[in-house]
PDB file of C-alpha atoms in Angstrom:
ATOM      1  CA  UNK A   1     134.544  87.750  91.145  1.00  0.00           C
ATOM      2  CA  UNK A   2     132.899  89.010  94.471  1.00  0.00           C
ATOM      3  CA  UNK A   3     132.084  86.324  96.742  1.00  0.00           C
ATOM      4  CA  UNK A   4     128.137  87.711  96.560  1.00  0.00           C
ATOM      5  CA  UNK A   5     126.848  88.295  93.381  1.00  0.00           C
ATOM      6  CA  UNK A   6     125.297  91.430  92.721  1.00  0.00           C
ATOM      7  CA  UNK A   7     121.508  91.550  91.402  1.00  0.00           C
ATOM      8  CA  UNK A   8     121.602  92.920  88.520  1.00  0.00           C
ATOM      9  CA  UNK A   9     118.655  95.263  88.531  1.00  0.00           C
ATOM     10  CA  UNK A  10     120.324  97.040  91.047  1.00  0.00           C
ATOM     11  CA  UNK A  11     123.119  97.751  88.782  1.00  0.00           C
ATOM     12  CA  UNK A  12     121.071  98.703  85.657  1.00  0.00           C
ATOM     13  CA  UNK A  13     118.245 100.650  87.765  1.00  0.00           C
ATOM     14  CA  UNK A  14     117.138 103.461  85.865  1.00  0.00           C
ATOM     15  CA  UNK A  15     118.676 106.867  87.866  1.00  0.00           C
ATOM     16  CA  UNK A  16     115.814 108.697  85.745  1.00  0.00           C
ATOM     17  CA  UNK A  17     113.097 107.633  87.926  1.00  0.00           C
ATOM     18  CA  UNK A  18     115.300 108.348  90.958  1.00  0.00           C
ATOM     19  CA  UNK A  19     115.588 111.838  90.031  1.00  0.00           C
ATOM     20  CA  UNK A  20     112.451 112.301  88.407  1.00  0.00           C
ATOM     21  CA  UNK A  21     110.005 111.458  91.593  1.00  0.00           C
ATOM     22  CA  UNK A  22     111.580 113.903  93.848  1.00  0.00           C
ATOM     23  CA  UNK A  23     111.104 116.719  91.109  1.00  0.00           C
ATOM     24  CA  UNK A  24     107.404 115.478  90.607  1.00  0.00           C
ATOM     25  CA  UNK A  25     107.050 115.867  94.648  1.00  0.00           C
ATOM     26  CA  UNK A  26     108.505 119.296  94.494  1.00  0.00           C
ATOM     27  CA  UNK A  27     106.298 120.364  91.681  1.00  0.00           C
ATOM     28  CA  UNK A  28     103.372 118.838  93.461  1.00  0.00           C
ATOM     29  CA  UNK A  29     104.453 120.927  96.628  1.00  0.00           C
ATOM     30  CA  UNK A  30     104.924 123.956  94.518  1.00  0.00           C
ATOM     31  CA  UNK A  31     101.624 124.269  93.431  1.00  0.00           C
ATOM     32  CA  UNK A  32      99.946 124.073  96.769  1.00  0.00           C
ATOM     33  CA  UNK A  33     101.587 126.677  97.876  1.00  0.00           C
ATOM     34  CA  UNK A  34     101.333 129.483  94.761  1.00  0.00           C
ATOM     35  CA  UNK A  35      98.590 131.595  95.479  1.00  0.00           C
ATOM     36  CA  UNK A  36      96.622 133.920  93.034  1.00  0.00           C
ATOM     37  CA  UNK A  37      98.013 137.386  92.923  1.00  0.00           C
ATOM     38  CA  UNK A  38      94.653 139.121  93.715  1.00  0.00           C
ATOM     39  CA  UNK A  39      94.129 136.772  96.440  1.00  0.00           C
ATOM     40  CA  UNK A  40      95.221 138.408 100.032  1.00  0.00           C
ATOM     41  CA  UNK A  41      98.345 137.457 101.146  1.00  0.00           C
ATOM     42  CA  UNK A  42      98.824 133.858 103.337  1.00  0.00           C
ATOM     43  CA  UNK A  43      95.407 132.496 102.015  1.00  0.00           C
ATOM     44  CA  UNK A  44      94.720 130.574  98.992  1.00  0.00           C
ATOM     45  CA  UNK A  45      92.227 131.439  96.016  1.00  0.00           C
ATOM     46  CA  UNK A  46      88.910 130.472  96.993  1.00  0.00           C
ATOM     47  CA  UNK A  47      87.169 127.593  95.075  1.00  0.00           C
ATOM     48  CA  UNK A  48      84.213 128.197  92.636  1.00  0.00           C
ATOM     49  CA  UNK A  49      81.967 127.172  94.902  1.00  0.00           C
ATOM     50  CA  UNK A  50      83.304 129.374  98.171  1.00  0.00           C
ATOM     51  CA  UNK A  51      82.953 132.307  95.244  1.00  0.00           C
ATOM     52  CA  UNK A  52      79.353 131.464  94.528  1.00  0.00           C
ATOM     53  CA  UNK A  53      78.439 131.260  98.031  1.00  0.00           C
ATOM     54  CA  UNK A  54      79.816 134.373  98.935  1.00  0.00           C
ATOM     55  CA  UNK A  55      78.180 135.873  96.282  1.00  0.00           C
ATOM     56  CA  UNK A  56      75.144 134.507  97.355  1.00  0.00           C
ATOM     57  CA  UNK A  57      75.721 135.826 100.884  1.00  0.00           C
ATOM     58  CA  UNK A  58      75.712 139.868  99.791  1.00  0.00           C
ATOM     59  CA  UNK A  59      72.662 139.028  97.649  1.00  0.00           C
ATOM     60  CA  UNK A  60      70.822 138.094 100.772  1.00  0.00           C
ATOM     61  CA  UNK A  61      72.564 141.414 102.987  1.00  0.00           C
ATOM     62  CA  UNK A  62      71.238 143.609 100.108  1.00  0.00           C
ATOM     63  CA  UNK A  63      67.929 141.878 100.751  1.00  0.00           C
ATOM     64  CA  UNK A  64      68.240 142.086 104.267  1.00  0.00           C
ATOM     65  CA  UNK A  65      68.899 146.111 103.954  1.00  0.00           C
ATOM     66  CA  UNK A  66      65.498 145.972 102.049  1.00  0.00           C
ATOM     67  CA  UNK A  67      63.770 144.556 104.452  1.00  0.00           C
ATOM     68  CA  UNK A  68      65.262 146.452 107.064  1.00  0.00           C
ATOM     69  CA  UNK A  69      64.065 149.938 105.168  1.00  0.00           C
ATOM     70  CA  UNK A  70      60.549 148.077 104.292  1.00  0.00           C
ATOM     71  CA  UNK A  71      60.503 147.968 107.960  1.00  0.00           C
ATOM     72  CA  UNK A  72      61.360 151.527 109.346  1.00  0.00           C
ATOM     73  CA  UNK A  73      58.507 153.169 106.294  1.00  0.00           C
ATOM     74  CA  UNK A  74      56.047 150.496 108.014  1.00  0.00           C
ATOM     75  CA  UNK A  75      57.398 151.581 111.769  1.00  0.00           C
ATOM     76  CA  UNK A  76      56.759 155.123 110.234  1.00  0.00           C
ATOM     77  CA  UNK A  77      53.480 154.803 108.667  1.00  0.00           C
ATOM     78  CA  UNK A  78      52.259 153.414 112.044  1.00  0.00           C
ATOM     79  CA  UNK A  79      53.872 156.152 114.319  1.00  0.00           C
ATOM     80  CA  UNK A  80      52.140 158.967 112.049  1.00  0.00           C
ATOM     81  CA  UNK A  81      48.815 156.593 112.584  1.00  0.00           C
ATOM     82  CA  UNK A  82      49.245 156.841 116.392  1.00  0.00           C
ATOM     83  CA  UNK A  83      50.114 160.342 116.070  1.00  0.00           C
ATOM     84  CA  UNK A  84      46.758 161.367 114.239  1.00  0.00           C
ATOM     85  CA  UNK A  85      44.662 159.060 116.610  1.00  0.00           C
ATOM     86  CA  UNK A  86      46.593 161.349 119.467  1.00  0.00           C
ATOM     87  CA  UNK A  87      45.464 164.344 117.735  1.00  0.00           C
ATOM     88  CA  UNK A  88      41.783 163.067 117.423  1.00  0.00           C
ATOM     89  CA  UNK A  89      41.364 162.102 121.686  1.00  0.00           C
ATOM     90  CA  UNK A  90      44.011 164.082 123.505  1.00  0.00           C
ATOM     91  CA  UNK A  91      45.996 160.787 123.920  1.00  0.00           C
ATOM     92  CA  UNK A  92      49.470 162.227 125.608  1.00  0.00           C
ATOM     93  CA  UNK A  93      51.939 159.194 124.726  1.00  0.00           C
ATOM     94  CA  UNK A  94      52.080 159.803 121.106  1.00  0.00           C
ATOM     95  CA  UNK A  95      50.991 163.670 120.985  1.00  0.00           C
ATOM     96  CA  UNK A  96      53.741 165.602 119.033  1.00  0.00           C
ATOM     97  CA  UNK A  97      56.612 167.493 120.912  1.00  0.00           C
ATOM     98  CA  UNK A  98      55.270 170.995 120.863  1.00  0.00           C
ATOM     99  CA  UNK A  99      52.202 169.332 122.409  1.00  0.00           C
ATOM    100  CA  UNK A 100      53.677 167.264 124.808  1.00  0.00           C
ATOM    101  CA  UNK A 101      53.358 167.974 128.773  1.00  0.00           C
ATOM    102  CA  UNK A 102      51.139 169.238 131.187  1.00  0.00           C
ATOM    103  CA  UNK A 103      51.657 173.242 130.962  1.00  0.00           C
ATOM    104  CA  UNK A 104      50.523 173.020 126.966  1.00  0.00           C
ATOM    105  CA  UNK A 105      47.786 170.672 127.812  1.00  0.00           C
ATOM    106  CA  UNK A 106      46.682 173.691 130.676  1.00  0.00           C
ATOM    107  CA  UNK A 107      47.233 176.451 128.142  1.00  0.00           C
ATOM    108  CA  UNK A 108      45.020 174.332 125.583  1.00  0.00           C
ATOM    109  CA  UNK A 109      42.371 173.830 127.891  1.00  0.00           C
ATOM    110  CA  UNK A 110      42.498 177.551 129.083  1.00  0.00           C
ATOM    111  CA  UNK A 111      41.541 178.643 125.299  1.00  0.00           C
ATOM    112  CA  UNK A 112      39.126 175.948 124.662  1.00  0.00           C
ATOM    113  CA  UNK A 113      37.158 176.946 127.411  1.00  0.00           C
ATOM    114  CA  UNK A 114      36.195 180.334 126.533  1.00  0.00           C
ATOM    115  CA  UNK A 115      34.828 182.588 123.553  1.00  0.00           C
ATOM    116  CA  UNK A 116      37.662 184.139 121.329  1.00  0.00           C
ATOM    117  CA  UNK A 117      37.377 187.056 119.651  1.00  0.00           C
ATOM    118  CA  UNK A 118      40.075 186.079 116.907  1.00  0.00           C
ATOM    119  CA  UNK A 119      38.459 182.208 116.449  1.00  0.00           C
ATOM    120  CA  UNK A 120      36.128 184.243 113.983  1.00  0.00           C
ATOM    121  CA  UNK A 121      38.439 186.464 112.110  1.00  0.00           C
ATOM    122  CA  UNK A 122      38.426 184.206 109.325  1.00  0.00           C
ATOM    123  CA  UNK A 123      34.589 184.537 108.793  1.00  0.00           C
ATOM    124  CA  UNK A 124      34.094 187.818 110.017  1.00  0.00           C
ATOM    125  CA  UNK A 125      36.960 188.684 107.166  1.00  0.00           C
ATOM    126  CA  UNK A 126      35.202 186.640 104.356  1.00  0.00           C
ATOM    127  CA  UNK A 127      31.795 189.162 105.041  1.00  0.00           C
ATOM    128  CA  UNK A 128      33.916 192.537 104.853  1.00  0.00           C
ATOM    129  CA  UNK A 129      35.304 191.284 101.973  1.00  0.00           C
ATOM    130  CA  UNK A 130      32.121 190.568 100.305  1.00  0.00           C
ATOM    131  CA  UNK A 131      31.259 193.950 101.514  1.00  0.00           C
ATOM    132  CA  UNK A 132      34.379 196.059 100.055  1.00  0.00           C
ATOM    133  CA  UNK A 133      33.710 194.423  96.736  1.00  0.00           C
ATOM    134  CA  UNK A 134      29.978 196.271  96.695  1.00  0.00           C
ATOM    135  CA  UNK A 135      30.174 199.376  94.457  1.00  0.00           C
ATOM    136  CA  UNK A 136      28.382 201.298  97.311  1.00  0.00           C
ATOM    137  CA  UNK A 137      30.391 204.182  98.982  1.00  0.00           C
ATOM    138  CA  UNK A 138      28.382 203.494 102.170  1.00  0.00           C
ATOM    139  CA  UNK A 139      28.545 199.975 102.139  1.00  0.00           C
ATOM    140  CA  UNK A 140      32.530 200.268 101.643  1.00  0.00           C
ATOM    141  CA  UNK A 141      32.922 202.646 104.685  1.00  0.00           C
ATOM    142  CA  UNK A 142      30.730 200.260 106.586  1.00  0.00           C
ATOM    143  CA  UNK A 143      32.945 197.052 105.574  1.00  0.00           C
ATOM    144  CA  UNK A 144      36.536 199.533 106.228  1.00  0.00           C
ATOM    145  CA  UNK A 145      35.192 200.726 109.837  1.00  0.00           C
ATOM    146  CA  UNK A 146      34.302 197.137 110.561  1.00  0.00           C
ATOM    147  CA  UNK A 147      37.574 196.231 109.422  1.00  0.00           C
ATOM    148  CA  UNK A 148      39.022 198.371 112.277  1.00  0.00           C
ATOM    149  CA  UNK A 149      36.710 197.117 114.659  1.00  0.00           C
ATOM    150  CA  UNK A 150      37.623 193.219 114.171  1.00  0.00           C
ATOM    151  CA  UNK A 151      41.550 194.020 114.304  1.00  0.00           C
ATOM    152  CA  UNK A 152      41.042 196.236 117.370  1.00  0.00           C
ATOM    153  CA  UNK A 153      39.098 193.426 119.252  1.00  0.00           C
ATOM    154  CA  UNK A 154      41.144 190.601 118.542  1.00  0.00           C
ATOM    155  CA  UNK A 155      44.535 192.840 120.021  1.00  0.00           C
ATOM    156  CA  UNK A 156      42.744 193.804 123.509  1.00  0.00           C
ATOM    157  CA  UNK A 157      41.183 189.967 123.380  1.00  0.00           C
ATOM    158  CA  UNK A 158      44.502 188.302 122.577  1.00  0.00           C
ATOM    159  CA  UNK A 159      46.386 190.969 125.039  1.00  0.00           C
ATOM    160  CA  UNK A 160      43.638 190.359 127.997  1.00  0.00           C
ATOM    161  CA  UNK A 161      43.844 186.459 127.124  1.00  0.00           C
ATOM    162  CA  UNK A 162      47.883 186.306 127.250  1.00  0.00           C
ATOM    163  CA  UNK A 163      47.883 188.198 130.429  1.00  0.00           C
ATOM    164  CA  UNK A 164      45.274 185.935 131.972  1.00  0.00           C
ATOM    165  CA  UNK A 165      46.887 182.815 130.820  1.00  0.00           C
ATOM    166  CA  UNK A 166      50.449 183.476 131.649  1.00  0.00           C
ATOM    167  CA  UNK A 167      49.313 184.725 135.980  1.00  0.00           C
ATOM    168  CA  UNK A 168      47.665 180.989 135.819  1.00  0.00           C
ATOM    169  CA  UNK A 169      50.423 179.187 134.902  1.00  0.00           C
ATOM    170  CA  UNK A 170      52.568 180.840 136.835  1.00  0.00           C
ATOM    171  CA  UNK A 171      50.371 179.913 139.730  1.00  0.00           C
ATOM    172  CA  UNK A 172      49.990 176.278 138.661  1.00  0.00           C
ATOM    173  CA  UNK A 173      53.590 175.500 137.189  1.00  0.00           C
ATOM    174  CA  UNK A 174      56.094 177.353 139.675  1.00  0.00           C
ATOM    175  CA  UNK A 175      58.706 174.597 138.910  1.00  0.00           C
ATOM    176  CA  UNK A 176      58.057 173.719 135.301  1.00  0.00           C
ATOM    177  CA  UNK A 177      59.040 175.108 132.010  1.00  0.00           C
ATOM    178  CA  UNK A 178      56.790 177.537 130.431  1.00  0.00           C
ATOM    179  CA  UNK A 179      58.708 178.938 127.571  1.00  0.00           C
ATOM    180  CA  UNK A 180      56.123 179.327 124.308  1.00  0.00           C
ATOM    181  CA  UNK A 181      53.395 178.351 126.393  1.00  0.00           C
ATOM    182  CA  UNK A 182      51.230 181.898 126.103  1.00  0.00           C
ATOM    183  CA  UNK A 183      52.306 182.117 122.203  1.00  0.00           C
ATOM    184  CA  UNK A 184      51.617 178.728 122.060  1.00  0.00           C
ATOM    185  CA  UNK A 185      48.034 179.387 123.507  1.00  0.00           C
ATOM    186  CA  UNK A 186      47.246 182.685 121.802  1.00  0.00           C
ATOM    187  CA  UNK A 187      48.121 180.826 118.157  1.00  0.00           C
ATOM    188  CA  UNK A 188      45.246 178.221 119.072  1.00  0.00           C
ATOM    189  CA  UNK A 189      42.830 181.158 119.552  1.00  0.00           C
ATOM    190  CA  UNK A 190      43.176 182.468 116.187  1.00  0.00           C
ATOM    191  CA  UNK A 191      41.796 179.279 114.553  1.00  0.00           C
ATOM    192  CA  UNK A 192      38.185 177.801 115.137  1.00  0.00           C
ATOM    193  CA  UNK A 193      36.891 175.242 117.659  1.00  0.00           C
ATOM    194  CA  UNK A 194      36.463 172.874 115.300  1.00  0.00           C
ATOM    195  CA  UNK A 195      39.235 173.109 112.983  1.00  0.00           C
ATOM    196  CA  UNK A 196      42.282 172.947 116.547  1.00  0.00           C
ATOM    197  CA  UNK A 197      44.495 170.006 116.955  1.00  0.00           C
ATOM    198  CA  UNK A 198      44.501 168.867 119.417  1.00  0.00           C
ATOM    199  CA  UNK A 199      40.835 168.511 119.566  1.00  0.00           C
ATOM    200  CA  UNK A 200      39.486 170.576 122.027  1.00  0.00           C
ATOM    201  CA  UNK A 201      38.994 168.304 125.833  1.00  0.00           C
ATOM    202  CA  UNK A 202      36.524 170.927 127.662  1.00  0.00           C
ATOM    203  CA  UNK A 203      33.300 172.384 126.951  1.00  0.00           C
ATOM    204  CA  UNK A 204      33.034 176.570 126.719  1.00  0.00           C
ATOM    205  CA  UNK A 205      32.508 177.922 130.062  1.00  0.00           C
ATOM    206  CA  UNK A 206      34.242 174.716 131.918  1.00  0.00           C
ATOM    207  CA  UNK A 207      37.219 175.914 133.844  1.00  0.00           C
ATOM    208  CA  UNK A 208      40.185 174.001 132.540  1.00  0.00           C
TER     209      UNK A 208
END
């Protein structure tokens, strides 16, 4: 008999629980640390709620891109409104590029302030037609030999015009680009006052 006596529930302990709460632990480790296989490697899956909220955050970036494309067509609209307002008074800041800078502005100027022979093709060409269509041999010699007559004037008016407006800018803009200009010029002669864009700034006669 030992001096001591031994309690007994030491003795009769149940090993099952011993072995059983470390195994518990390890399982409890185990699945904190198993990941879902779509889930990138080193993270864990997300929750339902992280889901939802990311889910919610591309619904609002798809909005945002809306918005953001809502607001370039408005940024639009308003340019093209500044634009024709431009068109209308001559305003330089928002003029298109072919009409941009001083040298077009001169070689606008330079053909709004005089009589073009080609500014009234397009109604002097509406009465020889009228006149070709009458069954009248005279009549349709008449409208051909005026037809001759209109093309001949606008070539020397045009050629006289170019030649007049490319010595001034020469003179005026030594230093500055003026590539297109004369074309540029002689294509706003061939349409009428009224119908140019720009709108014309100076009076006939006025020197530009």
């Amino acid at each position: 008999m030992p001096p001591h006596p031994v309690p007994l529930g030491f003795v009769f302990r149940s090993r099952a629980k011993e072995e059983k709460a470390p195994a518990d632990k390890a399982q409890v480790t185990d699945s904190k640390q198993t990941r879902h296989p779509q889930a990138p490697k080193g993270r864990p899956t997300p929750k339902r709620s992280e889901a939802q909220s990311q889910r919610r955050s591309v619904a609002n970036t798809s909005l945002s891109r809306k918005d953001a494309a809502k607001r370039q067509r408005e940024e639009r609209r308003q340019a093209m409104d500044r634009q024709r307002q431009a068109l209308a008074s001559g305003d330089e800041r928002y003029l298109p590029v072919r009409d941009k800078g001083p040298v077009r502005k001169y070689a606008r100027d330079f053909v709004d302030s005089r009589f073009n022979i080609a500014e009234f093709f397009l109604p002097m060409a509406v009465v020889i037609l009228v006149l070709s269509v009458v069954r009248v041999p005279s009549v349709q010699s008449i409208a051909l030999l005026l037809w001759m007559v209109v093309i001949v004037l606008i070539v020397l008016d045009s050629a006289v015009s170019g030649f007049r407006l490319r010595k001034q800018l020469t003179e005026r803009f030594p230093d500055q680009r003026r590539k297109g200009a004369v074309a540029y010029g002689l294509m706003r002669s061939l349409q009428m006052r009224r119908l140019r864009l720009p709108k014309p700034q100076v009076k006939r006669g006025e020197r530009p």
